[in-house]
Short mmCIF file of C-alpha atoms and ligand atoms in Angstrom, two decimals:
data_model
loop_
_atom_site.label_atom_id
_atom_site.label_comp_id
_atom_site.label_asym_id
_atom_site.label_seq_id
_atom_site.Cartn_x
_atom_site.Cartn_y
_atom_site.Cartn_z
CA MET A 1 -0.28 -0.33 -0.06
CA VAL A 2 2.59 2.47 1.08
CA SER A 3 5.26 1.74 -1.51
CA THR A 4 3.62 2.05 -4.51
CA ALA A 5 1.57 5.22 -3.87
CA PHE A 6 3.64 7.48 -1.00
CA ASN A 7 3.35 10.45 -1.15
CA PRO A 8 5.56 12.33 1.54
CA SER A 9 2.46 15.28 2.19
CA LEU A 10 -0.01 15.67 4.76
CA GLU A 11 -2.58 14.68 2.69
CA PHE A 12 -1.87 11.37 1.81
CA ALA A 13 -1.37 10.90 5.99
CA GLN A 14 -5.48 11.71 5.97
CA ILE A 15 -6.40 9.78 2.97
CA LEU A 16 -4.85 6.34 4.96
CA ASP A 17 -6.24 7.70 8.09
CA SER A 18 -9.50 8.40 5.96
CA LYS A 19 -9.39 4.69 4.41
CA ASP A 20 -8.12 2.68 7.96
CA PRO A 21 -10.65 -0.01 9.05
CA LEU A 22 -9.40 0.22 12.44
CA GLN A 23 -9.98 4.37 12.61
CA GLN A 24 -13.25 4.41 14.96
CA PHE A 25 -11.09 3.08 17.78
CA ARG A 26 -9.59 5.91 18.42
CA GLN A 27 -12.48 7.26 19.86
CA HIS A 28 -12.43 5.06 23.04
CA PHE A 29 -9.34 5.51 24.18
CA SER A 30 -8.10 8.67 26.44
CA LEU A 31 -5.01 10.31 24.90
CA PRO A 32 -3.22 12.07 27.95
CA GLY A 33 -3.59 16.46 27.24
CA LYS A 34 -3.22 17.15 23.13
CA THR A 35 -0.05 14.81 22.83
CA ILE A 36 0.76 12.79 19.88
CA TYR A 37 1.20 9.52 21.57
CA LEU A 38 3.35 7.15 20.44
CA ASN A 39 4.72 5.59 23.24
CA GLY A 40 2.01 3.03 24.09
CA ASN A 41 5.05 0.27 23.84
CA SER A 42 6.01 0.83 27.56
CA LEU A 43 2.18 2.14 29.04
CA GLY A 44 -0.50 1.36 26.58
CA LEU A 45 -3.41 4.14 27.34
CA CYS A 46 -6.44 3.81 29.12
CA SER A 47 -10.26 3.08 26.95
CA ARG A 48 -13.50 4.05 28.35
CA GLU A 49 -14.23 0.32 28.15
CA GLY A 50 -11.07 -0.56 30.49
CA GLU A 51 -11.88 2.52 32.63
CA ALA A 52 -15.18 1.09 32.86
CA SER A 53 -14.41 -2.30 33.79
CA LEU A 54 -12.43 -1.11 36.40
CA LEU A 55 -15.19 1.51 37.80
CA ARG A 56 -17.63 -1.88 37.82
CA VAL A 57 -15.25 -3.73 40.56
CA LEU A 58 -15.04 -1.20 42.34
CA ASN A 59 -18.52 -0.41 42.80
CA GLU A 60 -18.43 -3.44 43.26
CA TRP A 61 -16.48 -4.35 46.41
CA LYS A 62 -18.71 -0.97 47.72
CA SER A 63 -21.39 -2.78 47.17
CA MET A 64 -20.87 -6.13 48.15
CA GLY A 65 -17.34 -6.50 50.39
CA ILE A 66 -16.55 -9.77 50.24
CA GLY A 67 -19.63 -10.36 48.53
CA GLY A 68 -18.02 -10.16 44.49
CA TRP A 69 -15.40 -12.87 44.74
CA LEU A 70 -18.74 -14.88 43.58
CA ASN A 71 -20.98 -12.49 43.14
CA GLY A 72 -19.75 -9.56 41.56
CA ASP A 73 -20.84 -9.06 37.64
CA GLN A 74 -17.28 -11.24 36.68
CA PRO A 75 -17.04 -13.07 39.88
CA TRP A 76 -13.62 -12.35 41.02
CA PHE A 77 -12.73 -15.53 42.53
CA TRP A 78 -12.94 -16.48 38.73
CA MET A 79 -11.44 -13.70 36.87
CA ALA A 80 -7.86 -14.71 36.45
CA GLU A 81 -9.62 -17.23 34.09
CA GLU A 82 -12.03 -15.93 32.36
CA ILE A 83 -9.41 -13.10 31.26
CA GLY A 84 -6.53 -16.03 30.23
CA LYS A 85 -9.61 -17.55 27.96
CA LEU A 86 -9.77 -13.82 26.47
CA MET A 87 -5.98 -13.23 25.94
CA ALA A 88 -5.79 -17.29 24.39
CA PRO A 89 -6.70 -16.17 21.06
CA LEU A 90 -4.54 -13.43 20.97
CA VAL A 91 -1.55 -16.07 21.51
CA GLY A 92 -2.66 -18.92 19.93
CA ALA A 93 -2.77 -21.23 22.84
CA ARG A 94 -5.64 -23.73 23.71
CA SER A 95 -8.43 -22.70 26.66
CA GLY A 96 -6.18 -22.95 30.12
CA GLU A 97 -3.44 -22.57 29.18
CA VAL A 98 -3.22 -19.16 29.71
CA ILE A 99 -4.16 -17.25 33.06
CA CYS A 100 -3.90 -14.10 34.38
CA THR A 101 -1.87 -13.63 37.13
CA GLY A 102 1.30 -12.03 39.02
CA THR A 103 3.51 -9.07 37.22
CA THR A 104 6.04 -10.03 34.48
CA THR A 105 9.07 -10.86 36.19
CA VAL A 106 7.28 -12.66 38.67
CA ASN A 107 5.42 -14.69 36.46
CA GLN A 108 8.94 -15.46 34.80
CA HIS A 109 10.45 -16.82 38.29
CA ALA A 110 7.19 -18.89 39.11
CA LEU A 111 7.92 -20.64 35.41
CA LEU A 112 11.66 -20.84 35.98
CA SER A 113 11.38 -22.51 39.15
CA THR A 114 9.39 -25.48 37.17
CA PHE A 115 11.33 -25.48 33.72
CA TYR A 116 15.20 -25.03 35.03
CA ALA A 117 15.90 -28.26 35.82
CA PRO A 118 19.03 -29.37 35.24
CA SER A 119 20.05 -32.84 35.29
CA GLY A 120 23.34 -34.18 34.53
CA LYS A 121 25.28 -32.56 31.90
CA LYS A 122 22.84 -30.38 30.92
CA THR A 123 22.52 -27.55 33.59
CA LYS A 124 23.08 -24.69 30.94
CA ILE A 125 21.16 -21.07 30.36
CA VAL A 126 20.60 -19.54 26.73
CA ALA A 127 19.98 -16.21 26.24
CA ASP A 128 20.90 -13.47 24.22
CA GLU A 129 22.55 -9.84 24.93
CA LYS A 130 19.52 -7.31 23.71
CA ASN A 131 17.22 -9.05 26.17
CA PHE A 132 15.51 -6.95 28.89
CA PRO A 133 17.22 -6.77 31.62
CA SER A 134 14.79 -8.27 34.18
CA ASP A 135 15.05 -11.35 32.60
CA ILE A 136 18.73 -11.75 32.91
CA TYR A 137 18.55 -10.72 36.27
CA ALA A 138 15.79 -13.79 36.94
CA LEU A 139 17.80 -15.82 34.97
CA LYS A 140 20.86 -15.68 37.52
CA GLY A 141 19.00 -15.62 40.34
CA HIS A 142 17.64 -18.92 39.36
CA LEU A 143 20.99 -20.04 38.69
CA LYS A 144 22.77 -19.24 42.07
CA MET A 145 19.48 -20.59 43.51
CA ARG A 146 20.48 -24.21 42.02
CA GLY A 147 24.03 -23.26 43.48
CA TYR A 148 25.57 -22.57 39.42
CA ASP A 149 27.97 -20.00 38.43
CA PRO A 150 25.86 -17.58 36.04
CA ALA A 151 29.34 -16.89 34.30
CA GLN A 152 29.45 -20.50 33.81
CA HIS A 153 26.27 -21.45 33.06
CA LEU A 154 24.31 -18.81 32.11
CA THR A 155 25.22 -18.28 27.79
CA LEU A 156 24.61 -14.59 25.98
CA VAL A 157 24.05 -14.94 22.59
CA PRO A 158 25.47 -11.74 21.22
CA ALA A 159 24.74 -9.26 19.33
CA GLU A 160 25.36 -9.00 15.54
CA PRO A 161 27.08 -5.25 14.79
CA ASP A 162 23.95 -3.53 13.82
CA GLY A 163 22.51 -4.49 17.46
CA SER A 164 20.29 -7.16 16.07
CA ILE A 165 20.46 -10.96 17.47
CA SER A 166 20.77 -13.47 14.52
CA GLU A 167 18.41 -16.77 14.86
CA LYS A 168 21.75 -18.01 12.67
CA ARG A 169 23.37 -17.37 15.82
CA ILE A 170 20.91 -18.30 18.49
CA LEU A 171 20.77 -21.84 17.11
CA GLU A 172 24.50 -22.32 17.24
CA TYR A 173 24.15 -21.90 20.63
CA LEU A 174 21.75 -24.83 21.19
CA THR A 175 23.88 -27.37 22.37
CA GLU A 176 24.19 -30.69 24.50
CA GLU A 177 24.43 -28.71 27.59
CA VAL A 178 21.54 -26.13 27.78
CA ILE A 179 18.39 -27.56 29.12
CA LEU A 180 16.72 -24.62 28.32
CA ALA A 181 16.40 -20.98 26.55
CA LEU A 182 14.36 -17.99 26.95
CA LEU A 183 14.27 -15.35 24.51
CA PRO A 184 11.86 -12.11 23.68
CA SER A 185 9.73 -12.60 21.10
CA VAL A 186 10.24 -8.33 19.59
CA TYR A 187 12.89 -7.17 21.18
CA PHE A 188 12.11 -3.58 23.60
CA ARG A 189 15.39 -2.10 22.28
CA ASN A 190 14.90 -2.09 18.29
CA GLY A 191 11.77 -4.18 17.74
CA GLN A 192 13.59 -6.88 16.10
CA LEU A 193 10.74 -9.89 16.25
CA LEU A 194 11.91 -13.45 15.88
CA ASP A 195 11.31 -16.34 14.17
CA MET A 196 9.82 -17.80 17.08
CA GLU A 197 9.11 -21.74 15.07
CA ARG A 198 12.41 -21.70 13.68
CA ILE A 199 13.95 -21.47 17.32
CA THR A 200 11.31 -23.61 19.09
CA GLU A 201 11.88 -26.43 16.43
CA ALA A 202 15.54 -26.09 17.08
CA ALA A 203 15.43 -26.32 20.57
CA HIS A 204 13.73 -29.06 21.18
CA LYS A 205 15.35 -31.10 18.77
CA LYS A 206 18.10 -30.53 21.22
CA GLY A 207 15.90 -31.47 23.61
CA ILE A 208 15.54 -27.89 25.36
CA ILE A 209 13.27 -26.23 26.89
CA ILE A 210 11.95 -22.72 25.38
CA GLY A 211 10.21 -19.64 26.60
CA PHE A 212 9.38 -16.59 24.86
CA ASP A 213 8.45 -13.49 26.76
CA CYS A 214 5.95 -11.78 24.71
CA SER A 215 5.84 -8.26 26.32
CA HIS A 216 6.58 -6.39 23.42
CA SER A 217 4.45 -8.59 20.99
CA ALA A 218 1.28 -9.43 23.14
CA GLY A 219 -1.69 -7.41 21.65
CA VAL A 220 0.21 -6.52 18.25
CA VAL A 221 1.52 -9.75 17.05
CA PRO A 222 -0.96 -12.52 16.77
CA HIS A 223 1.39 -15.81 18.12
CA ALA A 224 0.53 -19.19 17.77
CA LEU A 225 2.16 -20.80 20.75
CA SER A 226 0.47 -24.06 21.05
CA GLU A 227 0.87 -24.84 17.22
CA MET A 228 4.37 -23.53 17.49
CA GLY A 229 4.30 -25.75 20.52
CA VAL A 230 6.37 -23.74 22.94
CA ASP A 231 6.99 -25.08 26.24
CA PHE A 232 6.21 -21.62 28.00
CA ALA A 233 6.02 -17.97 27.45
CA TYR A 234 4.75 -14.93 30.07
CA TRP A 235 4.04 -11.35 29.02
CA CYS A 236 2.82 -8.08 30.67
CA GLY A 237 -0.88 -6.39 30.63
CA TYR A 238 0.27 -2.55 30.09
CA LYS A 239 1.70 -1.92 26.89
CA TYR A 240 -0.47 -2.98 23.91
CA LEU A 241 -3.17 -4.66 25.49
CA ASN A 242 -3.67 -1.47 27.48
CA GLY A 243 -4.39 -3.14 31.03
CA GLY A 244 -2.74 -0.46 32.92
CA PRO A 245 0.14 0.26 34.79
CA GLY A 246 1.18 -2.13 36.47
CA CYS A 247 -1.44 -4.60 36.16
CA PRO A 248 -1.52 -8.28 36.26
CA ALA A 249 0.55 -10.57 33.66
CA PHE A 250 0.34 -13.40 32.28
CA ILE A 251 1.31 -17.09 32.01
CA TYR A 252 1.54 -19.57 29.37
CA LEU A 253 1.62 -22.96 29.57
CA ASN A 254 1.59 -25.65 27.20
CA GLU A 255 -0.80 -28.65 27.63
CA ARG A 256 1.69 -30.70 27.71
CA HIS A 257 3.17 -29.60 30.82
CA PHE A 258 0.22 -29.51 32.72
CA GLY A 259 0.95 -31.84 35.21
CA LYS A 260 4.72 -30.64 35.60
CA GLU A 261 4.70 -29.31 39.12
CA PRO A 262 4.82 -25.33 39.84
CA MET A 263 7.91 -25.09 42.80
CA MET A 264 7.04 -21.43 43.84
CA THR A 265 3.59 -22.60 44.78
CA GLY A 266 0.66 -20.52 46.40
CA TRP A 267 -2.84 -21.31 47.61
CA PHE A 268 -4.30 -19.52 44.32
CA GLY A 269 -2.13 -22.27 42.46
CA PHE A 270 -4.72 -25.33 44.18
CA GLN A 271 -6.72 -27.29 42.26
CA LYS A 272 -9.63 -24.43 41.55
CA GLU A 273 -13.02 -26.16 43.58
CA ARG A 274 -10.89 -28.07 46.24
CA GLN A 275 -8.96 -24.68 46.90
CA PHE A 276 -11.30 -24.44 49.71
CA ASP A 277 -10.71 -27.45 51.46
CA MET A 278 -7.74 -25.53 53.06
CA SER A 279 -5.94 -28.51 52.67
CA LEU A 280 -2.18 -28.71 53.83
CA ASP A 281 -0.84 -30.91 50.96
CA PHE A 282 -0.94 -28.56 47.97
CA SER A 283 -2.15 -29.84 44.74
CA HIS A 284 -1.72 -27.87 41.64
CA GLN A 285 -4.48 -27.16 38.96
CA ARG A 286 -3.90 -28.96 36.12
CA ASP A 287 -3.41 -25.96 33.61
CA ALA A 288 -1.79 -22.63 33.38
CA GLY A 289 -3.66 -21.38 36.50
CA GLY A 290 -1.46 -24.21 38.83
CA TRP A 291 0.99 -21.24 38.63
CA GLN A 292 -0.58 -18.71 40.55
CA ILE A 293 1.08 -18.12 43.92
CA SER A 294 -1.55 -15.72 45.65
CA THR A 295 -5.10 -13.52 45.67
CA PRO A 296 -4.94 -11.59 42.40
CA SER A 297 -4.52 -7.83 42.44
CA VAL A 298 -8.66 -7.69 41.54
CA LEU A 299 -9.11 -4.12 41.20
CA SER A 300 -5.45 -3.74 39.08
CA MET A 301 -7.20 -7.08 36.77
CA ALA A 302 -10.46 -5.14 36.20
CA PRO A 303 -9.75 -2.94 32.51
CA LEU A 304 -7.98 -5.86 31.36
CA LYS A 305 -11.62 -7.44 30.89
CA ASP A 306 -12.78 -5.26 28.48
CA ALA A 307 -9.30 -3.89 26.93
CA LEU A 308 -9.30 -7.04 25.52
CA ASP A 309 -12.63 -7.25 24.30
CA LEU A 310 -11.84 -4.31 22.44
CA ILE A 311 -8.95 -6.13 20.47
CA LEU A 312 -11.10 -9.02 20.42
CA GLN A 313 -13.51 -6.51 17.86
CA ALA A 314 -11.37 -5.22 16.27
CA GLY A 315 -9.08 -8.60 15.61
CA ILE A 316 -5.98 -9.12 16.34
CA GLU A 317 -4.97 -10.05 12.59
CA GLN A 318 -6.70 -5.91 11.35
CA ILE A 319 -4.38 -4.87 14.21
CA ARG A 320 -1.32 -6.57 12.88
CA GLU A 321 -2.01 -5.05 9.80
CA LYS A 322 -2.14 -1.77 10.84
CA SER A 323 0.28 -2.30 12.83
CA MET A 324 3.16 -2.87 9.66
CA ASN A 325 1.38 -0.11 7.62
CA LEU A 326 2.61 2.30 10.39
CA THR A 327 5.39 1.26 10.59
CA THR A 328 6.04 0.64 6.98
CA TYR A 329 4.64 4.70 6.49
CA LEU A 330 7.15 5.78 9.40
CA ILE A 331 10.34 4.18 7.73
CA ALA A 332 9.20 5.54 4.26
CA LEU A 333 9.22 9.19 5.77
CA VAL A 334 12.14 8.60 7.74
CA ASP A 335 13.58 7.55 4.71
CA THR A 336 12.00 10.19 2.36
CA LEU A 337 12.53 13.18 4.97
CA LEU A 338 15.47 12.58 7.66
CA SER A 339 17.94 10.36 6.27
CA GLU A 340 20.93 12.94 4.67
CA PRO A 341 21.96 15.57 6.85
CA PRO A 342 21.60 17.49 8.91
CA TYR A 343 19.39 15.35 9.75
CA ASP A 344 21.02 11.17 9.95
CA PHE A 345 18.67 9.10 10.96
CA TYR A 346 17.99 5.74 10.33
CA ILE A 347 16.24 2.96 11.25
CA GLY A 348 17.37 0.52 13.38
CA THR A 349 14.57 -2.22 12.79
CA PRO A 350 14.16 -4.86 10.26
CA THR A 351 12.84 -3.11 7.35
CA ASP A 352 10.81 -6.39 6.75
CA PRO A 353 7.95 -5.86 8.03
CA GLU A 354 7.37 -9.62 9.08
CA LYS A 355 10.66 -9.31 10.99
CA ARG A 356 9.99 -7.06 13.45
CA GLY A 357 7.45 -6.00 15.78
CA GLY A 358 4.71 -2.78 16.35
CA HIS A 359 7.77 -0.15 17.07
CA ILE A 360 10.32 1.41 15.71
CA ALA A 361 13.88 2.39 16.48
CA LEU A 362 14.99 5.78 15.35
CA ARG A 363 18.83 6.17 15.48
CA ARG A 364 21.12 8.90 15.59
CA LYS A 365 24.50 8.74 15.81
CA THR A 366 24.59 12.07 17.91
CA ASP A 367 22.11 14.19 20.16
CA ALA A 368 18.96 11.65 19.95
CA ARG A 369 18.48 12.06 23.74
CA GLN A 370 18.28 15.50 23.39
CA ILE A 371 16.07 15.11 20.17
CA ALA A 372 13.67 13.30 21.90
CA GLN A 373 13.02 15.33 25.19
CA SER A 374 12.63 17.85 22.30
CA LEU A 375 9.69 16.19 21.19
CA LYS A 376 8.68 16.06 24.53
CA SER A 377 8.59 19.64 25.37
CA LYS A 378 6.30 19.43 21.88
CA ASN A 379 3.50 16.97 22.66
CA ILE A 380 5.08 14.06 20.87
CA ILE A 381 5.71 11.37 23.09
CA THR A 382 7.96 8.78 22.92
CA ASP A 383 11.39 7.13 24.27
CA PHE A 384 14.96 7.18 24.30
CA ARG A 385 17.20 4.30 25.29
CA SER A 386 20.70 4.44 25.52
CA PRO A 387 22.85 5.16 23.96
CA ASP A 388 20.79 6.13 20.54
CA ILE A 389 17.82 5.12 20.22
CA ILE A 390 14.41 7.10 19.65
CA ARG A 391 11.84 4.30 20.13
CA VAL A 392 8.32 4.87 17.93
CA ALA A 393 5.39 2.87 18.98
CA PRO A 394 2.38 3.20 17.25
CA SER A 395 -0.11 1.83 18.77
CA PRO A 396 -2.87 0.40 15.89
CA LEU A 397 -5.95 1.06 17.98
CA TYR A 398 -4.96 4.35 18.82
CA CYS A 399 -2.83 6.06 16.62
CA ARG A 400 -3.23 7.50 13.49
CA TYR A 401 -0.76 7.90 9.70
CA GLU A 402 -1.17 11.83 11.20
CA ASP A 403 0.52 11.47 13.86
CA ILE A 404 3.25 9.85 12.97
CA TRP A 405 3.54 12.46 10.07
CA ILE A 406 3.33 15.17 12.36
CA MET A 407 5.91 13.44 14.47
CA ILE A 408 8.46 13.78 11.40
CA GLN A 409 7.52 17.13 10.82
CA SER A 410 8.59 17.94 14.42
CA LEU A 411 11.67 16.15 13.78
CA LYS A 412 12.45 17.88 11.11
CA GLU A 413 11.50 21.81 12.91
CA ILE A 414 14.19 19.96 15.89
CA ILE A 415 16.93 19.40 14.09
CA ASP A 416 16.39 22.63 11.05
CA SER A 417 15.89 25.11 14.33
CA ARG A 418 18.39 23.21 16.65
CA GLU A 419 16.11 23.74 19.48
CA TYR A 420 17.47 20.54 21.25
CA GLU A 421 21.26 21.69 21.60
CA ASN A 422 18.76 24.26 24.40
CA GLN A 423 17.82 20.33 26.09
CA PRO A 424 19.41 20.22 29.57
CA GLU A 425 21.37 16.69 30.42
CA SER A 426 18.43 14.46 31.54
CA THR A 427 19.09 13.17 34.70
CA MET A 428 15.96 11.18 34.58
CA PRO A 429 16.01 7.05 34.63
CA ILE A 430 12.79 7.69 32.21
CA SER A 431 11.97 10.34 29.54
C1 PLP B 501 8.26 -4.29 30.06
C2 PLP B 501 9.30 -5.49 29.81
C3 PLP B 501 8.99 -6.80 31.44
C4 PLP B 501 8.55 -5.62 32.76
O1 PLP B 501 8.63 -6.22 33.45
P1 PLP B 501 7.76 -6.15 35.02
O2 PLP B 501 8.52 -7.37 35.76
O3 PLP B 501 6.56 -6.10 34.53
O4 PLP B 501 7.99 -4.69 35.06
C5 PLP B 501 9.52 -7.67 31.33
N1 PLP B 501 10.60 -7.49 30.21
C6 PLP B 501 10.37 -7.16 29.22
C7 PLP B 501 10.55 -8.33 27.91
C8 PLP B 501 9.50 -6.16 29.11
O5 PLP B 501 9.23 -5.41 28.02
#
């Protein structure tokens, strides 16, 4: 679409918006002030539906007290399972394989407690040097807990010179001593989408358990986790899923592992129908729910229900298609308007749309931080990742082609006027 008729005018952006089959979804979201919001990969926005969902549960608490557990409109006691069911088709999971629970890193710990099971020569974990640091911290913790030195037993696949991770190189690292590999679906910095199917197949050939952190793809890239045979996955609810800051996260557990034992155990993982027997002998629910630990955060889980309904209404395939079109459009504008001096921007994300997630890494060798700050002073919300990446995430349910056009024009102005030179060196950890 974009490549044939592309031109860099505002009118062209507006034509694309007028033809956008998802355009009506934007009005469901609260856009903060008059901002151009291109940061949905860090924190998705609040939808009217999500807000209503939260207020409904708040009112149930007010009017029913403890009665809400069984008598809420969506009884709180089954909320984690129900939201898991809504989520399942978005990642290609079967019923029972997805549960909404905990938080991202806590879920990773819960899964590792089962799946990092070193035996004999198989003791090593493979990850990569570009994954989100929290994932690596958790892996190191599990190695130490089992008495293994992470320096010997955690192997990180090195990045290529352009900052990407090569699938071929990942496969080289899947050796006989490896028991578990953990990788992201989409890289949080450069937006690269891994070929999960190829990696899963290769891992299984070597008897390696494969897990994915899908935080940067859930809700914007459809997955086929069960069909691919992925062993486990987890992801947060507050990025493209728009569940709200710090809302509960998700666990995917392939059904062939339902009989395995959770080791970070707690009473919410007990067999659902017998949880209130209060037996001292733990017996886990034989599905992903068995990996829950404690009472769910009902209030922060509440917005997810209707936020997910909205995504299901739009359709994950349609969301993916718009996402690819938005990022393709962004890349075309950068190539046309911002690639030559004095602009000097370049794209740090794979140019093949099938090989990227929902965001673009816009790179510039100098002054990228100050430029991101200048954008912010113009109410254009992106973020900066050291040393030279401005991340731009046009979340398909509420972002327009025109938003991207405005951002590109603003970047041009910021460079033309050199106003970024007046931005103070930031000491804030996040933009
Ligand atoms: C956002 C994100 C997380 C977040 O972890 P929390 O435990 O929710 O703070 C973890 N991993 C990846 C890859 C992420 O993108």
